[in-house]
Short mmCIF file of C-alpha atoms and ligand atoms in Angstrom, two decimals:
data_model
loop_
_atom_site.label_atom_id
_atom_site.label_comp_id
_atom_site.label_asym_id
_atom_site.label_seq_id
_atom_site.Cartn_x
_atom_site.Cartn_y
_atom_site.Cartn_z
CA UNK T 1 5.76 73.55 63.38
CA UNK T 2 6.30 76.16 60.65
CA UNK T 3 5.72 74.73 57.20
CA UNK T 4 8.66 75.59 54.74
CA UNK T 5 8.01 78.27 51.94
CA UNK T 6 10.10 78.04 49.15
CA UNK T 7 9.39 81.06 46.38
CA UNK T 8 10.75 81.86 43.55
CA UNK T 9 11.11 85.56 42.73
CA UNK T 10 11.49 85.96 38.90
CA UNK T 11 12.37 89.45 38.93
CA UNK T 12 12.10 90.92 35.44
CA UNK T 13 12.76 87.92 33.69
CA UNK T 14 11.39 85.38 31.09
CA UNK T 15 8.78 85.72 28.25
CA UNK T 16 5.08 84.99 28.17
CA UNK T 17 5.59 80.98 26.20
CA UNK T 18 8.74 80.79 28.62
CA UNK T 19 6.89 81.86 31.81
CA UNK T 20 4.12 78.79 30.92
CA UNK T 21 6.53 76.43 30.61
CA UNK T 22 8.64 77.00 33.79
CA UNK T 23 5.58 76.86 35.65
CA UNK T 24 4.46 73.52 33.69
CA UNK T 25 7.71 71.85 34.70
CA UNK T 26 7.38 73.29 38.42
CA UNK T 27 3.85 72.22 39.02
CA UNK T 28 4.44 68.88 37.60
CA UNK T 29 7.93 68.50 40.25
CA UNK T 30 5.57 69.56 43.48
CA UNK T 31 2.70 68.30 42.72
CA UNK T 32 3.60 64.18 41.86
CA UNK T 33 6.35 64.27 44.32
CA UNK T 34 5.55 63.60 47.99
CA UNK T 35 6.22 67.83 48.21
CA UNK T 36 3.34 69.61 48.01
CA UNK T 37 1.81 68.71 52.01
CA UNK T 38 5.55 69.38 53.48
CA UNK T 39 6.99 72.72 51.61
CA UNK T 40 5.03 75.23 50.04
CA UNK T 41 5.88 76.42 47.08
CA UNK T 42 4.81 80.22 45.28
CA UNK T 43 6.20 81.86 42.19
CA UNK T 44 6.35 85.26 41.86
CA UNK T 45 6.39 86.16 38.01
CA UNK T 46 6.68 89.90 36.55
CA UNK T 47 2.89 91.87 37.24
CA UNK T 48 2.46 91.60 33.55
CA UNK T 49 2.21 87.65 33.68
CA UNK T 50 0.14 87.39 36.26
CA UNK T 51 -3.23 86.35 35.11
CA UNK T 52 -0.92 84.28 32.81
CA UNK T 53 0.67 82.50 35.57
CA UNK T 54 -2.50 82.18 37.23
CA UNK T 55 -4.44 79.74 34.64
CA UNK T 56 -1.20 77.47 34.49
CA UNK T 57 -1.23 77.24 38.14
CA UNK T 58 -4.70 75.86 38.05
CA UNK T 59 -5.42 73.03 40.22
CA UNK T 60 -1.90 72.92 41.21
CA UNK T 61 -0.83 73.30 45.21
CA UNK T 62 2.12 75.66 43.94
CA UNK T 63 1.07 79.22 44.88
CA UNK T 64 1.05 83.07 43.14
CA UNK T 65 3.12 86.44 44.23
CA UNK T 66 3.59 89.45 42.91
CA UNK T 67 6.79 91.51 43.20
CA UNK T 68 5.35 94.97 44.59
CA UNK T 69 2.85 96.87 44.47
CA UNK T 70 1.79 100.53 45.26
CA UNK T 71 0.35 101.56 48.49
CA UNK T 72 -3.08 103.73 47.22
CA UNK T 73 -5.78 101.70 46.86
CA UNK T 74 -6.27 103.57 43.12
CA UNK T 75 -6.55 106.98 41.72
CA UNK T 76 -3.82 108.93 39.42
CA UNK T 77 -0.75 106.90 39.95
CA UNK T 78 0.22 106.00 36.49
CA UNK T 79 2.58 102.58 35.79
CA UNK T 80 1.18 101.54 39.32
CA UNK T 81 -0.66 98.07 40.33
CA UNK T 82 -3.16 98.12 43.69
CA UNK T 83 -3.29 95.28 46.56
CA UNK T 84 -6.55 94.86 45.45
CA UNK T 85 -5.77 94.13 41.87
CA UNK T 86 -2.94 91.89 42.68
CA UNK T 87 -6.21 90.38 44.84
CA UNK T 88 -8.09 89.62 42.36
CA UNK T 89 -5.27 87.45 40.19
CA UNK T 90 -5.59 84.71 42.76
CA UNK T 91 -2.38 85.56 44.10
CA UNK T 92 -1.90 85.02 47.94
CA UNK T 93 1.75 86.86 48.33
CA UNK T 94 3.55 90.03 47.64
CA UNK T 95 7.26 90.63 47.98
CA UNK T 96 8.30 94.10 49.93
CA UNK T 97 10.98 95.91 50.70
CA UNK T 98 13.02 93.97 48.29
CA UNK T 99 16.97 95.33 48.16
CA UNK T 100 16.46 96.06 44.31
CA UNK T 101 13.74 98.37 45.76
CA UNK T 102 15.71 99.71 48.55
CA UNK T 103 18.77 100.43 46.42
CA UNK T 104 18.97 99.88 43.01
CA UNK T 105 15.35 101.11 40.97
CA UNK T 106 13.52 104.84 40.65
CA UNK T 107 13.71 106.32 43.39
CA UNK T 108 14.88 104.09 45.85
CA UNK T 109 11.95 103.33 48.39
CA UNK T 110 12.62 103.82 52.07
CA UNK T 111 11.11 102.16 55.49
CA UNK T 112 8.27 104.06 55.15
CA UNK T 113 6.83 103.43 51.80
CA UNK T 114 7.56 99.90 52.49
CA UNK T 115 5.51 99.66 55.76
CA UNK T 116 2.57 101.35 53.98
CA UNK T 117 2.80 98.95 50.73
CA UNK T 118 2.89 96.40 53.82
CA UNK T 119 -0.05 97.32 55.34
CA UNK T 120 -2.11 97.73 51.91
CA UNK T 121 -0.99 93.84 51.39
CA UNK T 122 -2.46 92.99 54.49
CA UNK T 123 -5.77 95.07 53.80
CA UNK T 124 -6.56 93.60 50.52
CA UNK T 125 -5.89 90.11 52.75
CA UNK T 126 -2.72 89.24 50.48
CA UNK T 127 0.53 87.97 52.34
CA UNK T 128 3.70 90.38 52.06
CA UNK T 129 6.68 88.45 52.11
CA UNK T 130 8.76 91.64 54.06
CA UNK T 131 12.86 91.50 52.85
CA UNK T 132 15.46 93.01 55.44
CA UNK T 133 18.87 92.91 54.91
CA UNK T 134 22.31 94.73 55.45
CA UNK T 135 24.54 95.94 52.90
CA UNK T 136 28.64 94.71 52.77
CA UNK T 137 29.77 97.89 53.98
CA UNK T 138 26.49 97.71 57.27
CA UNK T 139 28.08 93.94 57.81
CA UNK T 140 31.41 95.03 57.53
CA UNK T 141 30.90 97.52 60.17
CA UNK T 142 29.30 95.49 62.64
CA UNK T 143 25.80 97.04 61.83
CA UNK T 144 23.62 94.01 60.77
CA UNK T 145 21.66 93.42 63.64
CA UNK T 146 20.53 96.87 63.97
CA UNK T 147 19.86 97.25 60.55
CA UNK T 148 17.63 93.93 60.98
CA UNK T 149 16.00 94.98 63.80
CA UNK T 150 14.89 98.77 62.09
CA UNK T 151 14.14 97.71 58.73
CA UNK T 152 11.94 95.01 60.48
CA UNK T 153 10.22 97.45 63.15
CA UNK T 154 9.93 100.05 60.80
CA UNK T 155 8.41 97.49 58.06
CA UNK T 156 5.59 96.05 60.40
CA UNK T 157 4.70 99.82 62.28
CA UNK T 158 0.81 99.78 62.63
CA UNK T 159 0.66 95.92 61.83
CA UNK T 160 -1.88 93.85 64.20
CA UNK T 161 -1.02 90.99 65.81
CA UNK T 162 -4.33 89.41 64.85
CA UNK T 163 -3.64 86.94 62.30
CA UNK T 164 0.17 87.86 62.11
CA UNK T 165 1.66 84.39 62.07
CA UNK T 166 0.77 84.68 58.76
CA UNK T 167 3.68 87.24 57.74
CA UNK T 168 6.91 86.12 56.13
CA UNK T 169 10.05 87.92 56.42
CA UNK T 170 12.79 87.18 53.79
CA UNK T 171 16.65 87.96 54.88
CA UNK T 172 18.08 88.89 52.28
CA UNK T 173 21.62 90.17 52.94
CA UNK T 174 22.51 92.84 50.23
CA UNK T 175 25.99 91.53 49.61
CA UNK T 176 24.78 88.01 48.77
CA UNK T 177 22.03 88.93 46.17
CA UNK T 178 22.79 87.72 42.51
CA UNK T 179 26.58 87.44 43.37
CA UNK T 180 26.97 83.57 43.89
CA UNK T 181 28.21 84.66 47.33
CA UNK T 182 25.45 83.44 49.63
CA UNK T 183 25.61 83.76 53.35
CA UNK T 184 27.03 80.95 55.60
CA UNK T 185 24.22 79.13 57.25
CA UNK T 186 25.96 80.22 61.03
CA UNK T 187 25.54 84.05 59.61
CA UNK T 188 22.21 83.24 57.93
CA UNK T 189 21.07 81.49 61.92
CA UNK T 190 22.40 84.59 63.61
CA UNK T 191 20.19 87.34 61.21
CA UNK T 192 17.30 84.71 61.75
CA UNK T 193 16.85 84.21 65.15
CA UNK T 194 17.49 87.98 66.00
CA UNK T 195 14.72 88.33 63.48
CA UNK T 196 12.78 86.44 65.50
CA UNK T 197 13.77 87.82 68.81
CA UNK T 198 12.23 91.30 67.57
CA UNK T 199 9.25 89.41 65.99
CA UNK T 200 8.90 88.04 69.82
CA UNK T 201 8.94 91.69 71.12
CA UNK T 202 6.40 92.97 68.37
CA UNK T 203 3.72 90.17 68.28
CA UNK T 204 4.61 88.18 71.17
CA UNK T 205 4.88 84.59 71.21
CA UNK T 206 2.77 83.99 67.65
CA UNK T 207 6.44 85.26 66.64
CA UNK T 208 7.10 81.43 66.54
CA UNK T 209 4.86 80.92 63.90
CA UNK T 210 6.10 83.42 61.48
CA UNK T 211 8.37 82.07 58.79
CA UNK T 212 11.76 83.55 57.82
CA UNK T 213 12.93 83.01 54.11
CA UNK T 214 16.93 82.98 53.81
CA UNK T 215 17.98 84.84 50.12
CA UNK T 216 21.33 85.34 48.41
CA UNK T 217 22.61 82.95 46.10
CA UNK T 218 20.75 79.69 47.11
CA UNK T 219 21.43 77.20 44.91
CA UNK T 220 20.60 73.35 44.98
CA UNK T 221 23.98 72.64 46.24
CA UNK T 222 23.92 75.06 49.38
CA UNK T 223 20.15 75.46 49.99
CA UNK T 224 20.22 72.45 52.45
CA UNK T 225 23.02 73.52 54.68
CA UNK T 226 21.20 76.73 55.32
CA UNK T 227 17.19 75.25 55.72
CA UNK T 228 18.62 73.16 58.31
CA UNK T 229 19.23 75.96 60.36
CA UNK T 230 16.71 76.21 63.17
CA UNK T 231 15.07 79.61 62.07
CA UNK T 232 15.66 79.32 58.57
CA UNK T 233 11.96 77.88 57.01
CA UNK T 234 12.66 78.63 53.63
CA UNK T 235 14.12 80.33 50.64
CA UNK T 236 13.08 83.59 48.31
CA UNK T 237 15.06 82.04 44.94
CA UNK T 238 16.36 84.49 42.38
CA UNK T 239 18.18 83.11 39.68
CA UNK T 240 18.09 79.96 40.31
CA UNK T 241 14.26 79.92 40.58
CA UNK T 242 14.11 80.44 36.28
CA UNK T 243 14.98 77.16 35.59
CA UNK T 244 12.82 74.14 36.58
CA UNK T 245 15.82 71.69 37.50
CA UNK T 246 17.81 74.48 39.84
CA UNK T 247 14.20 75.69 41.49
CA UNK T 248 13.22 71.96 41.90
CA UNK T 249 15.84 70.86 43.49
CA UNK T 250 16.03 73.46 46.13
CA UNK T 251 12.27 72.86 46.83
CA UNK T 252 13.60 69.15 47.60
CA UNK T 253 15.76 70.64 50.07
CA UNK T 254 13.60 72.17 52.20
CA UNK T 255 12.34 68.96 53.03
CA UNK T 256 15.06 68.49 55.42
CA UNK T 257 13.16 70.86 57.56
CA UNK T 258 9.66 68.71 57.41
CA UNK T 259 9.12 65.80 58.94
P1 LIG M 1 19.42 85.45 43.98
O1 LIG M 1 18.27 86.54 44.34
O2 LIG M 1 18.88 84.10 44.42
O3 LIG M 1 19.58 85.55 42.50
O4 LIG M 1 20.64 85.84 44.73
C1 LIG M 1 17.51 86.44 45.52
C2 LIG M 1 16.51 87.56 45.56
O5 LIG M 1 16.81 88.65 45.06
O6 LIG M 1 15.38 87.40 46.08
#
């Protein structure tokens, strides 16, 4: 039985006083609600707020990640953050291979820096939370699935199976990122369980174990629909994760898939 994971990824967003109080309101939702032993919850503030993030989380089930970090364990990399520092916060996850990454910031990091940022996570024992996902004109061309299935090989290259039901993988079709246009939960089932078919071929049957986050666009209103899908165990939340009533309330809808 995989355990739902619902995290927020705050992207570059909110200030320090704002930051405290989101988390406030989010601990006090999981943790006095009959949530916190049937979905797991992690936020996933800007490196900056951190240490910040960590105190309010104190003594609350709700869990830290960061948003990336850099692959070198330290030395002359100026503006960079280590595994091992993101360690040392507390945190348990880091997000990889996010499209904003892939596509959109600097200069535009490829299969290969992801897979060694993945395997630094793993080192410094942290969690990376591995996003795959197509782009409109890949979908429209019939090229999903093999974009899944490289972007996921080429993500977990050199990865042990020992201990690797612990991975998450986040689909995160391009196209549905930050544009209210979030995949149907048939397409979102589909990218899922061919996920998992590769998963099955890289690490065997512990494959089963392994939780895939759906994210594009869920919202309280359609994050049901698509957890109830059988390989769907969760949700990476952008937007809606920065305010305590949207995040919240798609938390409460992953409970459809714990019983
Ligand atoms: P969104 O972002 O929920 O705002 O679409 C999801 C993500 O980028 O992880």
């Amino acid at each position: 039985m995989r355990r739902p994971l619902v995290a927020g990824n705050w992207k570059m967003n909110l200030n320090l006083a704002s930051a405290r109080d989101l988390v406030a309101a989010i601990c006090s939702g999981v943790d006095q609600a009959a949530i916190k032993d049937r979905v797991e919850v992690a936020v996933c503030p800007p490196a900056i707020y951190l240490y910040p993030v960590a105190d309010a989380l104190r003594g609350s089930s709700v869990c830290l990640g960061a948003q990336n970090i850099f692959h070198e364990r330290s030395g002359a990399f100026t503006g960079e953050i280590s595994a091992d520092m993101v360690a040392e916060t507390g945190a348990r996850y880091v997000i990889l291979g996010h499209s904003e990454r892939r596509h959109t910031i600097g200069h535009h990091e490829d299969d290969r820096m992801i897979n060694l940022k993945v395997r630094a996570v793993r080192a410094a024992g942290l969690t990376p939370i591995l996003c795959v996902g197509e782009t409109l004109a890949e979908r429209q061309s019939g090229q999903t699935l093999d974009v899944l299935t490289f972007q996921l090989t080429a993500g977990l290259v050199g990865v042990s199976v020992a201990h690797a039901a612990d991975l998450v993988i986040a689909y995160e079709p391009v196209w549905a990122i930050g544009t209210g246009h979030n995949a149907t939960p048939e397409q979102a089932q589909e990218a899922h369980a061919h996920l998992r078919a590769n998963l099955r071929a890289l690490i065997g049957r512990v494959a089963d174990d392994v939780r895939i986050l759906y994210g594009g666009s869920v919202k309280p209103d359609n994050a049901a629909e698509l957890f109830r899908q059988r390989d769907v165990d969760g949700g990476l939340i952008g937007g809606a994760s920065l305010k305590a009533e949207s995040f919240l309330g798609i938390v409460r809808a992953a409970l459809v898939k714990a019983t």
